[in-house]
mmCIF file of C-alpha atoms in Angstrom:
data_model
loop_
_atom_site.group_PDB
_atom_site.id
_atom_site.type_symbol
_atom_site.label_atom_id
_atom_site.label_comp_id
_atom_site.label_asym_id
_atom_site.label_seq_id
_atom_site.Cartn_x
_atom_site.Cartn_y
_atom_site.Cartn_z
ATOM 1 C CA UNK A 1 0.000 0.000 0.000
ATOM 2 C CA UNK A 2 2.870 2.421 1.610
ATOM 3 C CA UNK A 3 4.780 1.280 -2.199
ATOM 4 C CA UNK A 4 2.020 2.376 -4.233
ATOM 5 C CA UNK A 5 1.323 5.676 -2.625
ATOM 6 C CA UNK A 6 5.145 6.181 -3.113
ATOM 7 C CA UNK A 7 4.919 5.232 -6.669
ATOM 8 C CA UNK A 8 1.864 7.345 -7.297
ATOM 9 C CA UNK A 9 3.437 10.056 -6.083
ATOM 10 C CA UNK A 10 7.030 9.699 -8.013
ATOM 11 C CA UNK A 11 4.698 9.471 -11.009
ATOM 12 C CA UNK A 12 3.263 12.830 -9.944
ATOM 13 C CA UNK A 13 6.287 14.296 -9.612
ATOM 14 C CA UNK A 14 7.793 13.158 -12.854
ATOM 15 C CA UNK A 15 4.959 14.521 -14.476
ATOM 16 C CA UNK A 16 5.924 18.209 -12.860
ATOM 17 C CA UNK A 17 9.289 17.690 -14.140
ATOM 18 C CA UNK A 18 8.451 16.574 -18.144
ATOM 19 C CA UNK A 19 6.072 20.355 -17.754
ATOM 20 C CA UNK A 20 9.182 21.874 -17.486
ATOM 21 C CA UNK A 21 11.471 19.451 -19.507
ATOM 22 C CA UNK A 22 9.889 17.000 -21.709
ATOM 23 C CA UNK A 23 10.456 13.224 -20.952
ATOM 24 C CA UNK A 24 13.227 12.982 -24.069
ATOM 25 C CA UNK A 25 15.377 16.014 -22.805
ATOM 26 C CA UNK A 26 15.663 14.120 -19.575
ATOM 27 C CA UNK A 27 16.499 10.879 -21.161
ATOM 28 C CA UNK A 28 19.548 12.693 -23.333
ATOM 29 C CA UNK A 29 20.420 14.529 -19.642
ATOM 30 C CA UNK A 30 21.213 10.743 -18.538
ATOM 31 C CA UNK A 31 22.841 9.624 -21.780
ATOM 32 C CA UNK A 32 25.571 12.376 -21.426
ATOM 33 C CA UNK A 33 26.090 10.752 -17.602
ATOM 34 C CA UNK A 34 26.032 7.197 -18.783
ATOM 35 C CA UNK A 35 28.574 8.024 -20.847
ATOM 36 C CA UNK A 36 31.903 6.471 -19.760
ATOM 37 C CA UNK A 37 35.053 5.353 -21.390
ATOM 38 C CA UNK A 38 35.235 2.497 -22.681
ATOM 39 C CA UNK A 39 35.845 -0.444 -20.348
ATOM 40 C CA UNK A 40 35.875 1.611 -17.635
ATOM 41 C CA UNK A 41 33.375 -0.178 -14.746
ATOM 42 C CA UNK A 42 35.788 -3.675 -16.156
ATOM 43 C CA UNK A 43 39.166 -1.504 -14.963
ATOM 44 C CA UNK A 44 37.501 0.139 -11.943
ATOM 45 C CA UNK A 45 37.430 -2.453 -9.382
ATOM 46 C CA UNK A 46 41.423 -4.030 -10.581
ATOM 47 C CA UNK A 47 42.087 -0.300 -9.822
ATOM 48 C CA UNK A 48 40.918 0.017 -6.622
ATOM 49 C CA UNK A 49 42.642 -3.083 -5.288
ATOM 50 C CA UNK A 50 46.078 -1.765 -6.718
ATOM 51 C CA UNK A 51 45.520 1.358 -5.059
ATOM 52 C CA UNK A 52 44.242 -0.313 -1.756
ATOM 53 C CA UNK A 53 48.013 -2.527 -2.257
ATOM 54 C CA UNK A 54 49.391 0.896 -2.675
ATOM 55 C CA UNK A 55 48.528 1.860 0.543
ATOM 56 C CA UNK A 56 49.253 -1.366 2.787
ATOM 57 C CA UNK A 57 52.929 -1.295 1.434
ATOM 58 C CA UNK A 58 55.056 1.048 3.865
ATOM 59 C CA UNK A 59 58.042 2.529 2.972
ATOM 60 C CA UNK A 60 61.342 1.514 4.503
ATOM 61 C CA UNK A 61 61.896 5.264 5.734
ATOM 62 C CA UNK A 62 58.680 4.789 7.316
ATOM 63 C CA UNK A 63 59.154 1.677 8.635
ATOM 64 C CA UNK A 64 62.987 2.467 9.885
ATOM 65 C CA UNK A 65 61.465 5.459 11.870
ATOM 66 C CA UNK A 66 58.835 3.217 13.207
ATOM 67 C CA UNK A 67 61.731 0.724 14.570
ATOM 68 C CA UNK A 68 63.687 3.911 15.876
ATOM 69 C CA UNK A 69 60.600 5.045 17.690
ATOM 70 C CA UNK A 70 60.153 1.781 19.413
ATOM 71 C CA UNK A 71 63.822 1.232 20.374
ATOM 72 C CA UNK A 72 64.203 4.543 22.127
ATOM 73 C CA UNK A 73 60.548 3.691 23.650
ATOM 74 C CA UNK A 74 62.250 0.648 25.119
ATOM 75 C CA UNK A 75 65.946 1.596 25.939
ATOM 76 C CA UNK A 76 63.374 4.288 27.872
ATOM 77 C CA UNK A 77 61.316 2.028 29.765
ATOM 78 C CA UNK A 78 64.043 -0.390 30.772
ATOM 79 C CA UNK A 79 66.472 2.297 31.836
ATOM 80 C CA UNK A 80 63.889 3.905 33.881
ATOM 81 C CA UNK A 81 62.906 0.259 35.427
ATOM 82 C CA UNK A 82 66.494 -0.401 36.537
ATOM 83 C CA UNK A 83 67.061 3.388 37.644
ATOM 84 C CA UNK A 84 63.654 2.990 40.119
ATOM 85 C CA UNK A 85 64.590 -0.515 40.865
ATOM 86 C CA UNK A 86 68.208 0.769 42.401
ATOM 87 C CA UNK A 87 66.452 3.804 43.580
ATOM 88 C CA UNK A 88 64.179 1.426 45.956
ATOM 89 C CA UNK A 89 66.649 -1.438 46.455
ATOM 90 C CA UNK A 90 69.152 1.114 48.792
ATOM 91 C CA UNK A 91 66.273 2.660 50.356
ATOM 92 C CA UNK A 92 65.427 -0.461 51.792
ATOM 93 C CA UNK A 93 68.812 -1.494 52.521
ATOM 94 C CA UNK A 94 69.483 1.552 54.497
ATOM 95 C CA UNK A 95 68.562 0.825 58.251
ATOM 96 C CA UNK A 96 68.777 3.463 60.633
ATOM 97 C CA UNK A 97 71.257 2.864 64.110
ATOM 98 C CA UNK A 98 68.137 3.671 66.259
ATOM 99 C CA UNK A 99 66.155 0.910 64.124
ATOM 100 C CA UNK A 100 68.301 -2.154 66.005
ATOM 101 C CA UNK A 101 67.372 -3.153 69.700
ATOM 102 C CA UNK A 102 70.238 -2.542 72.127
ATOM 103 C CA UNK A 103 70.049 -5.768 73.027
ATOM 104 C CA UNK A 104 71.300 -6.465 69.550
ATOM 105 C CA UNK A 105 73.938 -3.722 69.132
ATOM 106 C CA UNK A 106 75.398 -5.161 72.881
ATOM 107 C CA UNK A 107 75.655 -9.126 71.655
ATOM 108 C CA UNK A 108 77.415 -7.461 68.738
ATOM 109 C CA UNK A 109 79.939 -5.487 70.396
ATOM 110 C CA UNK A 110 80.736 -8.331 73.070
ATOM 111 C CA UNK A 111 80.938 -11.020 69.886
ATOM 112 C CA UNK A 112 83.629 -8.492 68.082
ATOM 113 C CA UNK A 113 85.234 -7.109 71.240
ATOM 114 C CA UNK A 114 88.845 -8.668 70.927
ATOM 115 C CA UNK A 115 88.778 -8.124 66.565
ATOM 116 C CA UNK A 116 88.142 -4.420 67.990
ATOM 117 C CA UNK A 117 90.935 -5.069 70.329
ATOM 118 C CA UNK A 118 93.809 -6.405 68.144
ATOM 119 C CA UNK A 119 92.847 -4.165 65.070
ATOM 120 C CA UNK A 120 93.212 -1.165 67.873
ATOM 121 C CA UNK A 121 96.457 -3.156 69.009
ATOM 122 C CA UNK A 122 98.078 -3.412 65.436
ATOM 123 C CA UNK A 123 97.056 0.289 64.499
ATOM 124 C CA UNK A 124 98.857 1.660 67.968
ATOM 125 C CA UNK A 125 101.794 -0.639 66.809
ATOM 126 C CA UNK A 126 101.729 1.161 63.699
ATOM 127 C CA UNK A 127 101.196 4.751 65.631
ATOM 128 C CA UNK A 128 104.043 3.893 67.858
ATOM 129 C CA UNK A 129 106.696 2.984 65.030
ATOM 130 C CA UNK A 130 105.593 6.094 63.296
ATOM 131 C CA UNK A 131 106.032 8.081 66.858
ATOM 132 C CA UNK A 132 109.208 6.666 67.398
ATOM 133 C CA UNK A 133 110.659 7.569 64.352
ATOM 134 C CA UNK A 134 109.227 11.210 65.116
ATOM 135 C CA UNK A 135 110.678 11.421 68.709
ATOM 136 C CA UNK A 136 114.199 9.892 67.285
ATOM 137 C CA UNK A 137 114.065 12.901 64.712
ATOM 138 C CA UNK A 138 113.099 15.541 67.066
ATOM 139 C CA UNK A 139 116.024 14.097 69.221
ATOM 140 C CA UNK A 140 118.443 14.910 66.696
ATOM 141 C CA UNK A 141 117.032 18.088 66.098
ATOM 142 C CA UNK A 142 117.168 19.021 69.909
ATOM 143 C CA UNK B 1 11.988 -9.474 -3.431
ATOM 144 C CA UNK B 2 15.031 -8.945 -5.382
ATOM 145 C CA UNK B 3 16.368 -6.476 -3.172
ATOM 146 C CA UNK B 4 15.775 -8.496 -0.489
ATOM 147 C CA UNK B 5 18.075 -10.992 -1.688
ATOM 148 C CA UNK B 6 20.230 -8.718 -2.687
ATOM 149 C CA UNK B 7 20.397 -6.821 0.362
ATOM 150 C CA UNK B 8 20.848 -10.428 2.244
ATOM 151 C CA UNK B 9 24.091 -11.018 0.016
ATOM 152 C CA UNK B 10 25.269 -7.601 0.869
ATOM 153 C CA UNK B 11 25.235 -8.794 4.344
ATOM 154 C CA UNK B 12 26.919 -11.693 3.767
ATOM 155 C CA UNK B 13 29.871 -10.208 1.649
ATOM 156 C CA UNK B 14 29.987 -7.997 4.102
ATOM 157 C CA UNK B 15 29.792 -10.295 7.267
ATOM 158 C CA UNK B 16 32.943 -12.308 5.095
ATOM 159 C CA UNK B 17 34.672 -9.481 4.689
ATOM 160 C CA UNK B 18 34.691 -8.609 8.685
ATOM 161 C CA UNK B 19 35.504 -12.139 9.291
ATOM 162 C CA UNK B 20 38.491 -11.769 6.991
ATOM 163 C CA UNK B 21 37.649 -13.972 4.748
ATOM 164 C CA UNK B 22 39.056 -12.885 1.244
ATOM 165 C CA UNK B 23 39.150 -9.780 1.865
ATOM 166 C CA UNK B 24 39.396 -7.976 -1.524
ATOM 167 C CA UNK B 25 37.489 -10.607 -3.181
ATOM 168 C CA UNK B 26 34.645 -9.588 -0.817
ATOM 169 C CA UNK B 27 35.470 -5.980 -2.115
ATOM 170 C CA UNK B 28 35.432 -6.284 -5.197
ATOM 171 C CA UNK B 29 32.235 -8.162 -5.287
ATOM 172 C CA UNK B 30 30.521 -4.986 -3.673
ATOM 173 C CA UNK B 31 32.125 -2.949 -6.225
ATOM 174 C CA UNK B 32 31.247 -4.951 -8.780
ATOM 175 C CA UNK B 33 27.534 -4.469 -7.692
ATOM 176 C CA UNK B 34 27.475 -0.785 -6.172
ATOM 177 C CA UNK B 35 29.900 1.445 -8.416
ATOM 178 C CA UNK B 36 27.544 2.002 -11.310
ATOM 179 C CA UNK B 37 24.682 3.932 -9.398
ATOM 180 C CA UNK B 38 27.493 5.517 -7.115
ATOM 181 C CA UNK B 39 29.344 6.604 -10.290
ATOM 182 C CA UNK B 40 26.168 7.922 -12.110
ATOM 183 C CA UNK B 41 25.155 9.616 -9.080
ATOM 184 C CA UNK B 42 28.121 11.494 -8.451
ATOM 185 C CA UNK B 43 28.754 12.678 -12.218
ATOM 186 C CA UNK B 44 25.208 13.985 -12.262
ATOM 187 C CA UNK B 45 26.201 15.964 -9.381
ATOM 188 C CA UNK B 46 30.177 17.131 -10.881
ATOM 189 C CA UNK B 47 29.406 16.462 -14.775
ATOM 190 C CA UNK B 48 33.127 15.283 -15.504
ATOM 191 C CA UNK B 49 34.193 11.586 -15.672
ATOM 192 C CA UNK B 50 37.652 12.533 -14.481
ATOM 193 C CA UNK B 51 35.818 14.309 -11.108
ATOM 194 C CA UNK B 52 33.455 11.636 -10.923
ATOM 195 C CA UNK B 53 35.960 8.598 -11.305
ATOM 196 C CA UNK B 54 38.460 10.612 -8.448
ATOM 197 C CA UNK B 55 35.098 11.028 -5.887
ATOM 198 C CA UNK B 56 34.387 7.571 -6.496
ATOM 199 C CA UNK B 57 37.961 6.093 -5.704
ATOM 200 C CA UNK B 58 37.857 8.211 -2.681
ATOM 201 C CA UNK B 59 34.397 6.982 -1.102
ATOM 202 C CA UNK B 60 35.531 3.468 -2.155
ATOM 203 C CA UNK B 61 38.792 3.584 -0.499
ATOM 204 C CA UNK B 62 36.776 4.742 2.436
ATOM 205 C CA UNK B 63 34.340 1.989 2.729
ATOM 206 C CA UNK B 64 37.496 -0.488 2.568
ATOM 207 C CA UNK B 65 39.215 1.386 5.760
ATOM 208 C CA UNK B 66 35.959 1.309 7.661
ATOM 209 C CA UNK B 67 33.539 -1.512 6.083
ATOM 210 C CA UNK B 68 35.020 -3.655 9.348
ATOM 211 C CA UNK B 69 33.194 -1.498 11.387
ATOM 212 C CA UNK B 70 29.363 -1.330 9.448
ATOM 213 C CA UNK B 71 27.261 -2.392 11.958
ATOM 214 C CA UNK B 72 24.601 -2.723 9.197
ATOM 215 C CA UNK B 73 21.888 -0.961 10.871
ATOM 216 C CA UNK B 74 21.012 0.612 7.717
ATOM 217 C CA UNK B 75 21.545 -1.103 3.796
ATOM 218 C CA UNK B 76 24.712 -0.887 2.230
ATOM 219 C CA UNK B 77 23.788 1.356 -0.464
ATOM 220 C CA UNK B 78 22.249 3.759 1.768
ATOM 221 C CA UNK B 79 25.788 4.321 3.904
ATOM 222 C CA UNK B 80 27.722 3.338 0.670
ATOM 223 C CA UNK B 81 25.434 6.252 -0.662
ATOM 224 C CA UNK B 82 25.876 8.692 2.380
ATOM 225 C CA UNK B 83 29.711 8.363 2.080
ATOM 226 C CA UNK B 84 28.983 9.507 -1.666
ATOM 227 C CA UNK B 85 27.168 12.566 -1.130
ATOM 228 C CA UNK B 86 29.304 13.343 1.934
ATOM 229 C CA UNK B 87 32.220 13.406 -0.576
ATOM 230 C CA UNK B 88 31.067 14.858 -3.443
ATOM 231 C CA UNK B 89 29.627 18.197 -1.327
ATOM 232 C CA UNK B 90 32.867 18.265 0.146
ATOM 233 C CA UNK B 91 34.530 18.417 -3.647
ATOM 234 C CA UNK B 92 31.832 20.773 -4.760
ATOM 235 C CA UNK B 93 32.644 22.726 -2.004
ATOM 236 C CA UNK B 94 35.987 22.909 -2.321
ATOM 237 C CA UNK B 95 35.556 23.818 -6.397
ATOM 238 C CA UNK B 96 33.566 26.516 -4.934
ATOM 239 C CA UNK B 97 36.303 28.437 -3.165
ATOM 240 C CA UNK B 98 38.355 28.098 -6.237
ATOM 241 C CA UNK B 99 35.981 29.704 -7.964
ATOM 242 C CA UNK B 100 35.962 32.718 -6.099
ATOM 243 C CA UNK B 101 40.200 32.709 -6.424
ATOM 244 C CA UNK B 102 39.715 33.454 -9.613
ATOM 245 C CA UNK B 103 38.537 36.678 -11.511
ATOM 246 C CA UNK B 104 34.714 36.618 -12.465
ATOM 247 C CA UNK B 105 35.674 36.138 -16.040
ATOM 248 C CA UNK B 106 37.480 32.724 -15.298
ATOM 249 C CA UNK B 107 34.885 31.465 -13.655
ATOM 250 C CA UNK B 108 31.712 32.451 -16.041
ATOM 251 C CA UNK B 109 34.398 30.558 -18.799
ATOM 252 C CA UNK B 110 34.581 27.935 -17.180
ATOM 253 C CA UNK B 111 30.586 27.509 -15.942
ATOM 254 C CA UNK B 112 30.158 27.930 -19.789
ATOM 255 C CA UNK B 113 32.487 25.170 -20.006
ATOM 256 C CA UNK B 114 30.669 22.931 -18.091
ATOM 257 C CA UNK B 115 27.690 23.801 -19.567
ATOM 258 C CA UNK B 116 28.833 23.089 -23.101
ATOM 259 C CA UNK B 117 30.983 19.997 -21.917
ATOM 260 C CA UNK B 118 29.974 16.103 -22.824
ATOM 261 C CA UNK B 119 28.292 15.848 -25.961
ATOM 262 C CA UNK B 120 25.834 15.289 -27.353
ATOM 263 C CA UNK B 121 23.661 18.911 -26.778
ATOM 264 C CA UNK B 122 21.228 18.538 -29.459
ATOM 265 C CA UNK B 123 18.889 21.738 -28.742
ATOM 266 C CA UNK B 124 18.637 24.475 -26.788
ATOM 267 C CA UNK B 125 16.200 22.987 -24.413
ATOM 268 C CA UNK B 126 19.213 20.661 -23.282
ATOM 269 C CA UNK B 127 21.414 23.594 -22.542
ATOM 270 C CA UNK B 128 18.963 25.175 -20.499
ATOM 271 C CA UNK B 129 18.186 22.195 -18.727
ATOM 272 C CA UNK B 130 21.967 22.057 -17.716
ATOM 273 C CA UNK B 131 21.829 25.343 -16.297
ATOM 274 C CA UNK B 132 18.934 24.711 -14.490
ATOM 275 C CA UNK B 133 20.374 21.874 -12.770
ATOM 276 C CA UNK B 134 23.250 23.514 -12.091
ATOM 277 C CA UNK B 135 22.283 26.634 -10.621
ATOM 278 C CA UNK B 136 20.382 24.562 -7.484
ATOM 279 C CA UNK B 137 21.852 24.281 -4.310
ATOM 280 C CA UNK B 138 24.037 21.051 -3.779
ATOM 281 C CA UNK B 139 21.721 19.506 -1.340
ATOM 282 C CA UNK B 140 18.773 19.890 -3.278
ATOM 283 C CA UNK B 141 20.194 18.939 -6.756
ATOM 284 C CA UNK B 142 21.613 15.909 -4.718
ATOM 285 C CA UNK B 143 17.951 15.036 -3.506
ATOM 286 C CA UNK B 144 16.670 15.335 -7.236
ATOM 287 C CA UNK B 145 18.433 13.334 -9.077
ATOM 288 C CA UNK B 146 17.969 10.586 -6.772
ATOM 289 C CA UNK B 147 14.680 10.960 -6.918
ATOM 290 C CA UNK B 148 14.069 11.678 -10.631
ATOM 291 C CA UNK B 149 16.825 9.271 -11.980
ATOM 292 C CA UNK B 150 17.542 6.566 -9.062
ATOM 293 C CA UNK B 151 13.155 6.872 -8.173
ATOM 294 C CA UNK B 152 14.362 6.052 -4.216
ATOM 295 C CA UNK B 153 11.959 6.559 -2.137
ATOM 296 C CA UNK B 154 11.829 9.468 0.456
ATOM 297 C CA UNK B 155 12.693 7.232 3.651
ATOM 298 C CA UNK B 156 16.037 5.769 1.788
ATOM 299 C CA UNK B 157 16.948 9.826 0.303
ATOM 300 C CA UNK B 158 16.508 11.033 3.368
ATOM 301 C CA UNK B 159 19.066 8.756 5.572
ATOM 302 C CA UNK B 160 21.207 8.911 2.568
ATOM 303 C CA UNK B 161 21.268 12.738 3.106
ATOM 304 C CA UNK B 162 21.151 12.987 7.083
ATOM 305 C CA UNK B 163 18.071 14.810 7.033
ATOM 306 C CA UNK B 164 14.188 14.109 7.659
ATOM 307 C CA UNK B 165 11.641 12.578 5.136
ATOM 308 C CA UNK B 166 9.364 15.500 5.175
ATOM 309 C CA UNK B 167 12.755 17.571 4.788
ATOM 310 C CA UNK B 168 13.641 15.557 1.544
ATOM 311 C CA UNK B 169 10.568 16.200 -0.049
ATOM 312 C CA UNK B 170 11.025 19.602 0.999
ATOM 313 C CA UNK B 171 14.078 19.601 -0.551
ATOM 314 C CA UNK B 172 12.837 18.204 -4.362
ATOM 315 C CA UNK B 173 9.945 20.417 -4.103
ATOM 316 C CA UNK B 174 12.086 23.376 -3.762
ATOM 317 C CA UNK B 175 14.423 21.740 -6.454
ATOM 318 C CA UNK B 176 11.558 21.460 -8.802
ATOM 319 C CA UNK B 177 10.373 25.645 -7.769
ATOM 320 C CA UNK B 178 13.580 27.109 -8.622
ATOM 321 C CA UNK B 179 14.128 25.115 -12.208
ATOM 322 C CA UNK B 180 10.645 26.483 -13.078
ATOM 323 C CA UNK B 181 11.460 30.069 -12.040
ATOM 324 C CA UNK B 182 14.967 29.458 -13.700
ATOM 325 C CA UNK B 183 13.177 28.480 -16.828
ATOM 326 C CA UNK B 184 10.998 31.242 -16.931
ATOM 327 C CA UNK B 185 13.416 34.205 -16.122
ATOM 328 C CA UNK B 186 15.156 32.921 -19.132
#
């Protein structure tokens, strides 16, 4: 029903348009647009899939900027993993003295007492060869 | 009937083509069946073959880049269609500013040239046609010629166009107003 109205009224309005043109002057209008070169609609598609080829292929410039892109990208993201990882790693290796129980700090001076002792020991022998050596050349200079 | 079936293999090119099946094949096979109308449509609207066949490579190549992502709410003729007229008022507008570049003198040259272009012109009658077809606004010279020459109805114009159905007819009517005035005033 809807279809017939609609052709009814296209009919109408044809009619309205061969008043003002007739029916043949509208028929050349759409001979001059039908007009095409010759194999033309045969060519079109094959045309259309060269050019679609055309534009899937990427150049090599292209393609070397993309890869130079993507390095830096990654030389970024690693550096900045290791840099943060470091960064974190001595921050939580740092404990402060107050941190450890004197309990703790006692066993470990009573453990290392006598290292403490002979390192102290071997550095005075040290201090006292050096001193002797001064007093013996003060002596002289006396 | 027929256009039911043919719609229904539309789909299924279409639903091939998104599955990545053959890809181009699928293409092609919508070419095949679409590019006549779209071609004819868009040279009514430009008059040249070589601005018609450059429109028409352009609204292809778009409907391969986004085809994947028709959701097929409407048929593909009518987006296939939209993409068309989007195009071609885009190129008409872009001839327009041209236009105005150049001195008045170019420009009535080359509207003559248009005028007088594609053979055959057998009377006078044809000439003034021409002219009256070219002097409407895009939109409405757009809505004509589907309707005189494709006979779609209002509904299908009217998505194709973006606009309303009483706003098609609106548009033809208006078409069909100023040709008549056009024709009389000269």
């Amino acid at each position: 029903m809807k279809e017939e109205i609609d052709i009814n009224l296209l009919a109408d309005e044809k009619n309205e348009v061969a008043a003002l043109f007739n029916k043949e002057t509208m028929n050349q209008y759409e001979e001059q647009i039908v007009a095409v070169p010759v194999d033309y609609f045969n060519s079109f598609p094959e045309k259309l899939v060269a050019k679609i080829h055309t534009k899937k292929k990427p150049s090599l410039i292209l393609t070397f900027n993309k890869l130079s892109i993507a390095a830096a990208i990654m030389i970024l993201l690693v550096g900045s993993y290791f840099f943060v990882n470091k960064y974190n790693n001595s921050a939580n290796d740092a404990v402060a003295i107050h941190e450890i129980p004197t309990a703790e700090l006692d066993a470990y001076v009573s453990n290392n007492e006598w290292i403490a002792d002979a390192e102290i020991q071997t550095e005075i022998n040290k201090l006292g060869l050096n001193l002797d050596s001064d007093n013996k050349s003060k002596d002289s200079i006396d | 009937m027929s256009n039911l079936v043919l719609m229904q293999s539309d789909q299924i090119i279409i639903q091939s083509f998104q599955a990545g099946v053959q890809k181009e094949l699928q293409f092609t096979e919508l070419v095949k069946r679409h590019q006549q109308k779209l071609y004819y449509q868009i040279k009514r609207m430009v008059i040249e073959h070589a601005d018609a066949d450059d429109i028409a490579q352009i609204v292809w190549m778009k409907v391969w880049e986004k085809l994947d992502s028709f959701k097929m709410e409407s048929e593909f003729s009518t987006w296939l269609f939209r993409i068309g007229y989007n195009e071609t008022i885009n190129f008409l507008q872009k001839r327009k500013k041209l236009a105005i570049v150049h001195s008045m003198d170019d420009s009535e040259d080359s509207n003559q040239e248009v005028a007088s272009s594609n053979a055959p012109k057998s009377s006078q009658i044809q000439i003034k046609l021409d002219q009256a077809i070219m002097q409407l606004p895009e939109k409405q010279r757009f809505v004509f010629m589907l309707r005189y020459f494709e006979e779609l109805p209002y509904e299908k114009i009217a998505a194709i166009t973006e606009t309303t159905v009483g706003g098609a007819k609106a548009n033809f009517h208006q078409a069909l107003k100023k040709m008549q005035e056009f024709i009389q005033e000269n």
